[in-house]
XYZ file of C-alpha atoms in Angstrom:
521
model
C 0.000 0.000 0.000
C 3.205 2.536 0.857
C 4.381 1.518 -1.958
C 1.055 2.498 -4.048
C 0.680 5.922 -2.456
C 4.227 6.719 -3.106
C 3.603 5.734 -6.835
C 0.433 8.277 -6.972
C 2.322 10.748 -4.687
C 5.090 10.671 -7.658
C 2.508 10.637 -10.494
C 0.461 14.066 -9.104
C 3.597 15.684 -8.763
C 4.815 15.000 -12.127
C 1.341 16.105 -13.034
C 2.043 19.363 -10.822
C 5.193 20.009 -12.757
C 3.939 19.390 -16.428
C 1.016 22.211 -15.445
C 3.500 24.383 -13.840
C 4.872 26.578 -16.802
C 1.446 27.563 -18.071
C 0.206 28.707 -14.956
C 3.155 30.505 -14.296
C 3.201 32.264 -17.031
C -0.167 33.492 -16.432
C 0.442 34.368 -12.730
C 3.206 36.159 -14.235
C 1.300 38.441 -16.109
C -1.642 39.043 -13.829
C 0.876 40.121 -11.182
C 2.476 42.763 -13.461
C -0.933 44.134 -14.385
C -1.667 44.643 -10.839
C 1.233 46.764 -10.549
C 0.334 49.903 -10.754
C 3.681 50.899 -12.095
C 3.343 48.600 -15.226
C 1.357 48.527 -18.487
C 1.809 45.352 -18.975
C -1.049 44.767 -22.029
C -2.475 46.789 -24.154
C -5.489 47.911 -22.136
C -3.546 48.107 -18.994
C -5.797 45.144 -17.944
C -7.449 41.668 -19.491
C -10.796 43.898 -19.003
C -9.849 46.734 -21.481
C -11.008 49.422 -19.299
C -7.628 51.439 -20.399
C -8.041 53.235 -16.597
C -4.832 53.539 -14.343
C -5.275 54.175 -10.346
C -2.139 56.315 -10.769
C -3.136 59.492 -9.099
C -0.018 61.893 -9.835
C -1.351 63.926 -12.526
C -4.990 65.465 -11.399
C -7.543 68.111 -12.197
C -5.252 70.424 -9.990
C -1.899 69.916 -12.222
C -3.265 68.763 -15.656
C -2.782 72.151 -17.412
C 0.986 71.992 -16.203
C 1.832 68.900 -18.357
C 4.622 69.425 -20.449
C 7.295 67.222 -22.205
C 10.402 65.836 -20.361
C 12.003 63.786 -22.951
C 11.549 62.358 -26.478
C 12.568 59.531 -28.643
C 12.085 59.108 -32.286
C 11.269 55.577 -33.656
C 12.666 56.470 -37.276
C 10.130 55.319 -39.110
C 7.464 57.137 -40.826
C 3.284 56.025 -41.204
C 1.148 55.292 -38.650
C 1.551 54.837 -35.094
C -1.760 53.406 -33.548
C -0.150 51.200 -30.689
C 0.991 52.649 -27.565
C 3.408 51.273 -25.259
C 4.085 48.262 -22.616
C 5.482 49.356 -19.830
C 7.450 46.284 -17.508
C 9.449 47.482 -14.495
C 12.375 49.624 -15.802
C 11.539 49.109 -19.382
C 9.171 51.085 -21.961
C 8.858 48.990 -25.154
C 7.688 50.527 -27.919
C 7.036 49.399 -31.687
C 6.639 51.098 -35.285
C 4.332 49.902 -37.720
C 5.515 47.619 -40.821
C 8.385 47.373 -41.877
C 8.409 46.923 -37.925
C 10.646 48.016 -35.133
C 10.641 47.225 -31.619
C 12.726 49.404 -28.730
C 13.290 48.440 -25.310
C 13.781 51.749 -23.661
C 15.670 52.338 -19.886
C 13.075 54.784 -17.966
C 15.683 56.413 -16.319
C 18.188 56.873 -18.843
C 15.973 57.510 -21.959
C 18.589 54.689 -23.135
C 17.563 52.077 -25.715
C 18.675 48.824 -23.973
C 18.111 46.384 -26.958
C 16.233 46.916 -30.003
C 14.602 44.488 -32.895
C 14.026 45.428 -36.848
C 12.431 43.498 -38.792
C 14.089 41.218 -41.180
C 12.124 39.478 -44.048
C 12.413 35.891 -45.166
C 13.331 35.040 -48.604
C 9.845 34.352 -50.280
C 8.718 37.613 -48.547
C 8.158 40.996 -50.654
C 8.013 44.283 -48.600
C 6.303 46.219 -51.445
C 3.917 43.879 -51.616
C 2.592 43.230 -48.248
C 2.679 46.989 -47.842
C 0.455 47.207 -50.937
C -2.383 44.801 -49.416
C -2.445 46.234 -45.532
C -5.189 48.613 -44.518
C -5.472 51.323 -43.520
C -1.957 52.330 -43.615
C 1.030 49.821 -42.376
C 0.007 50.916 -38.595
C 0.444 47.908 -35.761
C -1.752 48.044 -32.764
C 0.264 46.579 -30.155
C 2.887 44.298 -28.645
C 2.225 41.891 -26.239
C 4.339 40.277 -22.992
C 4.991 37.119 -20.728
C 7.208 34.631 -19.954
C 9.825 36.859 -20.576
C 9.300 37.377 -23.683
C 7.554 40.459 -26.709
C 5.424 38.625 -28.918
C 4.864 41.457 -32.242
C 2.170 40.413 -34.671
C 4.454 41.180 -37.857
C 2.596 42.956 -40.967
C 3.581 40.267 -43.442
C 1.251 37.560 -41.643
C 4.070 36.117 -38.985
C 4.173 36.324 -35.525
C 7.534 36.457 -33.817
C 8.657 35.975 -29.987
C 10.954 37.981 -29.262
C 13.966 37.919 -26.077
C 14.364 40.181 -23.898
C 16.696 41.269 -20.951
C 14.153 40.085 -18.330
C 14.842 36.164 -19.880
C 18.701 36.281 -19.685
C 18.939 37.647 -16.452
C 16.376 34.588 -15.374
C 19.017 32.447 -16.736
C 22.471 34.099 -15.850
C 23.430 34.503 -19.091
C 24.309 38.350 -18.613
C 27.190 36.912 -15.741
C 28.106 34.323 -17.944
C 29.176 36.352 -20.781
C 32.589 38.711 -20.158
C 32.063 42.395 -21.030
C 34.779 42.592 -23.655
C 33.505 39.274 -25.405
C 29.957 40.890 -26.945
C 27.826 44.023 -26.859
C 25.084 42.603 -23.387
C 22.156 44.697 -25.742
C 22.177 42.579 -28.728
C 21.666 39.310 -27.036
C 17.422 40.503 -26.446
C 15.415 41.082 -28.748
C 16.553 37.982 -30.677
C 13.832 36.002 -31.734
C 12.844 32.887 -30.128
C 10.496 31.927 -32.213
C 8.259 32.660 -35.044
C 5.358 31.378 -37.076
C 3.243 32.515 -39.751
C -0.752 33.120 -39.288
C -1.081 34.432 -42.748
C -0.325 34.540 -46.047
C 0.431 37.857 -47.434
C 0.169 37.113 -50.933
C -3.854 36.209 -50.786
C -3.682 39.797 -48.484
C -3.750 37.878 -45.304
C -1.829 40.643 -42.650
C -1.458 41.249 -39.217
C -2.279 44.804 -37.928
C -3.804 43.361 -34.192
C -2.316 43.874 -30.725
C -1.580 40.208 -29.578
C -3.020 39.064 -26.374
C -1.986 36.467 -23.578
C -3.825 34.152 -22.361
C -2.387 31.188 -19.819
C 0.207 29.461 -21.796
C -0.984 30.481 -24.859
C -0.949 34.294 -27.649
C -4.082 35.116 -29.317
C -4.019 37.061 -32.719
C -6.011 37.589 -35.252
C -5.881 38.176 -38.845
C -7.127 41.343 -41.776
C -7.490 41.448 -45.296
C -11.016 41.771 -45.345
C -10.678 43.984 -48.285
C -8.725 41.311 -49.756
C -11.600 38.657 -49.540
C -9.417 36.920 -46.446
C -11.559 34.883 -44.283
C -11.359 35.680 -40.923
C -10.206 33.837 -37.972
C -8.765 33.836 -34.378
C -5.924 31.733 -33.554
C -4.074 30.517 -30.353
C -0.612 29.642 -30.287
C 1.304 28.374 -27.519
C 3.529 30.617 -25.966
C 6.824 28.403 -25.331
C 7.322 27.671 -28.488
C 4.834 28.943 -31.129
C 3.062 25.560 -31.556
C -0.937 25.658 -32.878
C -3.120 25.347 -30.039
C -6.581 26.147 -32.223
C -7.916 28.386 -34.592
C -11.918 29.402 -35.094
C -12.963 30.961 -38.210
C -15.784 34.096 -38.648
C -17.616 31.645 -41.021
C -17.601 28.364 -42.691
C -18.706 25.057 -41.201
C -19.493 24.289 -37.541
C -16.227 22.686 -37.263
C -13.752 25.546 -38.533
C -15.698 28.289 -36.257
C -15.484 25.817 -33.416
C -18.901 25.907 -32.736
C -21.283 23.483 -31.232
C -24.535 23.885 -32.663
C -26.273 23.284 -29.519
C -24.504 24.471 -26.721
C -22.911 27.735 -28.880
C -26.269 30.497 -28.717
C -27.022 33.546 -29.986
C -29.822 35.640 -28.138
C -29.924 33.331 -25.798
C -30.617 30.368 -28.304
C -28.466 27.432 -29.630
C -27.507 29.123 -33.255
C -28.782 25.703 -34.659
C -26.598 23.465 -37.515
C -24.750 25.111 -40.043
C -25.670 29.051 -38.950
C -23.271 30.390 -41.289
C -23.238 28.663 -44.293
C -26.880 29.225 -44.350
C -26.201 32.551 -44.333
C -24.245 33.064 -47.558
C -24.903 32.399 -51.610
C -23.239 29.129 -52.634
C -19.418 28.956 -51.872
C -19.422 32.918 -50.691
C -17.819 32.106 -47.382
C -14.978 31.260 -48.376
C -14.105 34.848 -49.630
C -16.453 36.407 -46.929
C -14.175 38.804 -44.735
C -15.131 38.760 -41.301
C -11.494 39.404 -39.867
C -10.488 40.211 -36.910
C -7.919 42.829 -36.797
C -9.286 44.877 -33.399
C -8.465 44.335 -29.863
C -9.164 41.135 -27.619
C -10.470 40.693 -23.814
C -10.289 38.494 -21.434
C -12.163 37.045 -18.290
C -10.103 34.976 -15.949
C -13.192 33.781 -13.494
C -15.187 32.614 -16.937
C -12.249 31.799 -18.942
C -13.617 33.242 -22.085
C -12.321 35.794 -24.934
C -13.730 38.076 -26.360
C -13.535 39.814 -29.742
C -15.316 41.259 -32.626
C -15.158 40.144 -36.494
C -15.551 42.587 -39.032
C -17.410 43.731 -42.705
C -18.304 41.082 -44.634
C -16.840 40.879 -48.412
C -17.327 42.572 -50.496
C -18.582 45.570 -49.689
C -21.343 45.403 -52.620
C -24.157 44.083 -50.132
C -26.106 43.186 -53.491
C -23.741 40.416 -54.250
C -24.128 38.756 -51.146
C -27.167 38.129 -49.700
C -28.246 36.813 -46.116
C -26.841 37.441 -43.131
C -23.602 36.637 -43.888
C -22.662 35.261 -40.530
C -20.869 35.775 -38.720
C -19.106 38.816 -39.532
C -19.762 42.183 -37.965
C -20.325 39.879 -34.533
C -19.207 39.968 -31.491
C -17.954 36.482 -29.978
C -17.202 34.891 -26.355
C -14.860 32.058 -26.468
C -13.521 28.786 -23.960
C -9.764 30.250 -23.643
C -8.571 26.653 -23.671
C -10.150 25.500 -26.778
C -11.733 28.401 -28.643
C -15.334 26.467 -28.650
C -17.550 29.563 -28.984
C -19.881 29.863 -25.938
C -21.961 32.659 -27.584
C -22.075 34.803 -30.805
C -24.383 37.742 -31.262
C -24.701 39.694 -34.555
C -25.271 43.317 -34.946
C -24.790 44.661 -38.237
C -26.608 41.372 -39.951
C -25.886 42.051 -43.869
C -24.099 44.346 -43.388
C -23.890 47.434 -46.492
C -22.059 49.936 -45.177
C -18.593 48.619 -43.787
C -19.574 48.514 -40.408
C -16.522 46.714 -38.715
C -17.591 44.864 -35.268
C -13.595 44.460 -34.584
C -13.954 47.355 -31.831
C -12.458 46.877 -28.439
C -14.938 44.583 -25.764
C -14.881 46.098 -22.484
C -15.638 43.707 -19.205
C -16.945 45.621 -16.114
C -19.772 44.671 -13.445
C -22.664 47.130 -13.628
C -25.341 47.036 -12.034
C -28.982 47.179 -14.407
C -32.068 47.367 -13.579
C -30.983 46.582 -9.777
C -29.344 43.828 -10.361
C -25.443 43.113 -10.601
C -24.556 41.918 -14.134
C -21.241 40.865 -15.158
C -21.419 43.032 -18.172
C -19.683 43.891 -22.180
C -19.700 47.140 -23.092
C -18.874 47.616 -26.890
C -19.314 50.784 -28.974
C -20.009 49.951 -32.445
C -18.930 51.420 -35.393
C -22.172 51.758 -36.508
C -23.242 54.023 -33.844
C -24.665 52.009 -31.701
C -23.098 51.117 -27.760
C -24.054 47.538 -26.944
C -23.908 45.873 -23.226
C -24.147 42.412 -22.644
C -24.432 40.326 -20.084
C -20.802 38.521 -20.647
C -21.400 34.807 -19.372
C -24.787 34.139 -21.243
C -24.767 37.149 -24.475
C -27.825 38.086 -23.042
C -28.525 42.195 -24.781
C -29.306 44.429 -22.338
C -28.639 47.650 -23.724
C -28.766 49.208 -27.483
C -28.999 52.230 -28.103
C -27.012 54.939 -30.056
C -24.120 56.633 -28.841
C -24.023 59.366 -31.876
C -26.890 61.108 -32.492
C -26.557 61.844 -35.961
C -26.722 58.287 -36.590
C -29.518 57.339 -39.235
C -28.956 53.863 -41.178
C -31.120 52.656 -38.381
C -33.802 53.691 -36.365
C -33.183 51.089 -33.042
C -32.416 47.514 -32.498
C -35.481 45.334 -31.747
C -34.133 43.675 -28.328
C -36.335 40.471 -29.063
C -34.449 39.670 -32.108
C -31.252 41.546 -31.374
C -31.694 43.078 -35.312
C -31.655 46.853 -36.018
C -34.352 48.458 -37.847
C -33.105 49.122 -41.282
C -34.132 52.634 -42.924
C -34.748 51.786 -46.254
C -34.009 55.358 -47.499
C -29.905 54.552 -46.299
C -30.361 50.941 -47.329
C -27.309 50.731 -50.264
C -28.891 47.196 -50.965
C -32.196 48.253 -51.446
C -31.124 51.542 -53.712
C -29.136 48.566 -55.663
C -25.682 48.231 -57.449
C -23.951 51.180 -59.618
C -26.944 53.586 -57.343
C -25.331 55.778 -54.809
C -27.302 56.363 -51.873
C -26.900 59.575 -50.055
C -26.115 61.409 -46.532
C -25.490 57.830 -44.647
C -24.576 58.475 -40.878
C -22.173 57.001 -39.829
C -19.900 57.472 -42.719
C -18.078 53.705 -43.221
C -15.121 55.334 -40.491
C -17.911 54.719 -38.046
C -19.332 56.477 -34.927
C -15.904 55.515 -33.926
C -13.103 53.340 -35.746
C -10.518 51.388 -34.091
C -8.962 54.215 -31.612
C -10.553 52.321 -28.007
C -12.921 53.479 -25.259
C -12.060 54.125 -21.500
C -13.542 53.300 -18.779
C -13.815 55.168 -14.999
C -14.823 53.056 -12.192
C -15.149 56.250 -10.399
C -17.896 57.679 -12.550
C -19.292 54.412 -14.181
C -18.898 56.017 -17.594
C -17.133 55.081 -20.743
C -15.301 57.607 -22.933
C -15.453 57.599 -26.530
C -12.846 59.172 -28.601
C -15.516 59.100 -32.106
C -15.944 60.622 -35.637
C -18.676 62.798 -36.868
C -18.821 61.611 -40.269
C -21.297 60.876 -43.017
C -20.659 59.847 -46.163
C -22.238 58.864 -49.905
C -21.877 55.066 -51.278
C -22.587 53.440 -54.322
C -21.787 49.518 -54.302
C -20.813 47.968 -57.671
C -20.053 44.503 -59.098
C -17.073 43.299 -58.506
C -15.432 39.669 -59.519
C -13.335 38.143 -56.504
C -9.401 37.417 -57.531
C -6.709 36.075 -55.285
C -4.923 38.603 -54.042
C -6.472 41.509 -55.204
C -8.334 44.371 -53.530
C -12.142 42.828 -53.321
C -14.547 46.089 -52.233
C -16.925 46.642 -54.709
C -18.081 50.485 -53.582
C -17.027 53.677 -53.677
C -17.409 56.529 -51.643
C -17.517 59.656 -50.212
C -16.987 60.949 -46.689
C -18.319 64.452 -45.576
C -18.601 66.064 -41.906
C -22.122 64.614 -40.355
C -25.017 67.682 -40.242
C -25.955 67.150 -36.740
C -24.830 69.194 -34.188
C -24.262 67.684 -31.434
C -24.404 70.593 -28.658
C -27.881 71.607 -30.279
C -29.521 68.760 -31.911
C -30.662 70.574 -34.697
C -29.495 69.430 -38.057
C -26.871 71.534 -39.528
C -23.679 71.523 -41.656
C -20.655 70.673 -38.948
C -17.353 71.638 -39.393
C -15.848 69.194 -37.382
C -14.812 65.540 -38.259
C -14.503 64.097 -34.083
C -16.763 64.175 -31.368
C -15.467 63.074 -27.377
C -18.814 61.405 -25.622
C -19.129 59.946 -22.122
C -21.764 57.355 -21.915
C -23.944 55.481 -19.462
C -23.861 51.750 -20.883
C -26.092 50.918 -17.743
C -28.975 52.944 -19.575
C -28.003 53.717 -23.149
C -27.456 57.518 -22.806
C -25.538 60.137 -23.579
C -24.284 61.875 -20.501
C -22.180 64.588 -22.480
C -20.922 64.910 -25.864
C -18.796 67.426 -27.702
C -17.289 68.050 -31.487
């Protein structure tokens, strides 16, 4: 019997040690978010809520802000990503063709720095060529030791850094007059690739850590790319799953009877009922936003985006599930729930926007809650373990594609008058709000704990757009609309309708109600 114990005593320790890493690596993480002093993911927290309880700079000192130092990354196009900021070190990243610098706080000193180096088979011209909008990167991402950069050209890359070889002495081991300590990080580790350029498959995402394993997503919607959400492990870059915006149950990982939408199983096949023939397959959906997580639930959340192409006459149905917001099992990417908001979407809608986790209380009771702000103009709050929509209502007021979402079906009302599909192909519809920017594009929300409000950094946009046929090739842009983008004619301060002369509008909103607390252009 000693003899049998010892046996299991050796067998759950063994089992304690193969679990070890993963769980480290996530403790790892969650401690350096809690640090106040870090920003150690690209929301400053799995929850998005972008706030920091830093209290130095106040309403008494604001207007005194002024710079102390700067540092010039050298490269040129936009730069949409902000920083990570681990202990001593600010690392910061340029878009494609990238760069990444590890940066001493102190010193203003670049400790170790990465460029980007292309493989053989890899053309800079043309990956530039197929990214949109611009070659901008949203984000790096960190753990175990380690930067993982979602690299324009479809590859991910791990990258070293100083924290790892002081972990494993390899700084002491090395004499001084031997090598130069700053070029042993930022090394890569290892790398993979999630894309393929040439069919306009990119990466433009912040990555996001999860346990023992990097989410990131894919664009190229434009393109006709398929979108899709993969998980990679973070040791050493092996597959752990990937779920697709549409196709068959089995490449979106869903289970058609445990996987709902509106509180109902979405039933066999959901998507491909949703699209004309073999349109899937070409059908967008991408996922090329920002990605949230909830430890307690262990789900992820995202958003895919447009459907393609843009000519809505050349598609019809639903076209799930782009423009959709999803909740996923972190450990296998089985969807738990989907929900739809822009179904058919004609206007280029994305749903890619940031998902925001906070506990509100509505109605008088505590939900665990999603906050999303649409492109489309519309804020969205779900309850985050069942999908359940609570709230929709519109966050822009000049908003007019849709009169309100029907909170039965989860669908919004459709004007007719802004419908591009009903006007029809090569007919250009007129004074759509919002313009296809959105009530706000890819630039996230914040949210106050203090005030129980989220702030929306949004455009004021309209536009003009007149879909025409277009014949999908490999490769090669797939839109099928033009159009034209013109300040919105609502003012927001009086409500009247008027020409506006600006192009931005800064709102604070209630996502317990649906309101607009205060907005200005």
């Amino acid at each position: 019997m000693k003899r049998i114990i010892s046996r299991l005593g050796l067998m759950v320790c063994a089992a304690i040690l193969i679990v070890s890493p993963p769980l480290q690596a996530n403790r790892e993480l969650t401690n350096l978010i809690q640090q106040l002093e870090n920003w150690a993911t690209w929301g400053g927290d799995y929850q998005a809520t972008r706030y920091s309880e830093l209290k130095q700079i106040n309403e008494s000192n604001v207007e005194h802000l002024k710079p102390a130092w700067m540092f010039s990354t050298g490269a040129f196009g936009g730069h949409e990503g902000g920083p990570l900021v681990i202990g001593d070190t600010i690392y910061i990243h340029t878009g494609f063709p990238h760069k990444v610098y590890a940066i001493d706080q102190a010193t203003q000193t670049v400790k170790w720095s990465y460029e980007y180096q292309s493989d053989k088979d890899v053309d800079i011209d043309q990956v530039i060529s197929v990214m949109c909008c611009d070659v901008v990167n949203r984000g790096l991402a960190y753990a175990d030791k380690k930067i993982f950069l979602a690299q324009g050209d479809g590859t991910l890359v791990a990258l070293r850094t100083e924290h790892d070889l002081l972990a494993n002495g390899e700084f002491a081991r090395l004499p001084d007059d031997t090598i130069d300590r700053s070029r042993l990080a930022g090394g890569i580790v290892w790398k993979i690739t999630n894309g393929d350029s040439k069919l306009g498959a990119t990466h433009t995402s912040a990555p996001l850590v999860v346990k023992d394993k990097v989410l990131v997503g894919v664009s190229g919607g434009e393109f006709g790319v398929r979108g899709y959400l993969s998980a990679y492990y973070i040791k050493d870059g092996s597959p752990a799953w990937k779920a697709y915006s549409m196709g068959p149950d089995s490449d979106m990982l869903i289970d058609p009877e445990k996987t709902t939408s509106m509180l109902k199983p979405v039933g066999k096949n959901s998507s491909l009922e949703s699209w004309q023939g073999d349109q899937w397959k070409v059908g967008g959906g991408t996922t090329w936003g920002w990605y949230s997580y909830d430890p307690e639930l262990n789900l992820v959340y995202y958003g895919s985006g447009n459907p393609g192409t843009w000519n809505p006459v050349q598609r019809p149905g639903d076209n799930k599930w782009s423009m959709a917001i999803w909740a996923r099992d972190a450990d296998t990417g089985v969807a738990r729930w989907v929900y739809q908001m822009t179904p058919h979407d004609e206007w280029d809608y994305d749903g890619t926007g940031e998902m925001v986790l906070v506990d509100q209380r509505i109605k008088g009771r505590l939900r665990k809650t999603l906050v999303h702000l649409d492109r489309n103009g519309f804020g969205y709050t779900l309850d985050r373990e069942t999908g359940e929509l609570l709230v929709a209502e519109k966050f822009d007021q000049s908003v007019n594609w849709a009169s309100h979402v029907n909170m039965q079906t989860g669908r919004p009302k459709v004007i007719s008058q802004y419908s591009t599909h009903a006007n029809g192909e090569d007919e250009n519809t007129q004074a759509i709000c919002p313009a296809a920017l959105g009530s706000k594009n890819q630039q996230p929300v914040a949210y106050s704990p203090k005030t129980q409000l989220f702030y929306i950094p949004g455009n004021h946009l309209c536009m003009d757009y007149e879909p025409f046929e277009i014949e999908y090739r490999s490769g090669q842009p797939y839109v099928g609309a033009t159009l034209t983008m013109f300040p919105a004619r609502h003012n927001v301060k009086t409500g009247r309708s008027e020409q506006s002369m600006h192009l931005g509008q800064f709102t604070a909103w209630d996502a317990k109600t649906g309101r607009i607390v205060w907005s200005i252009d």
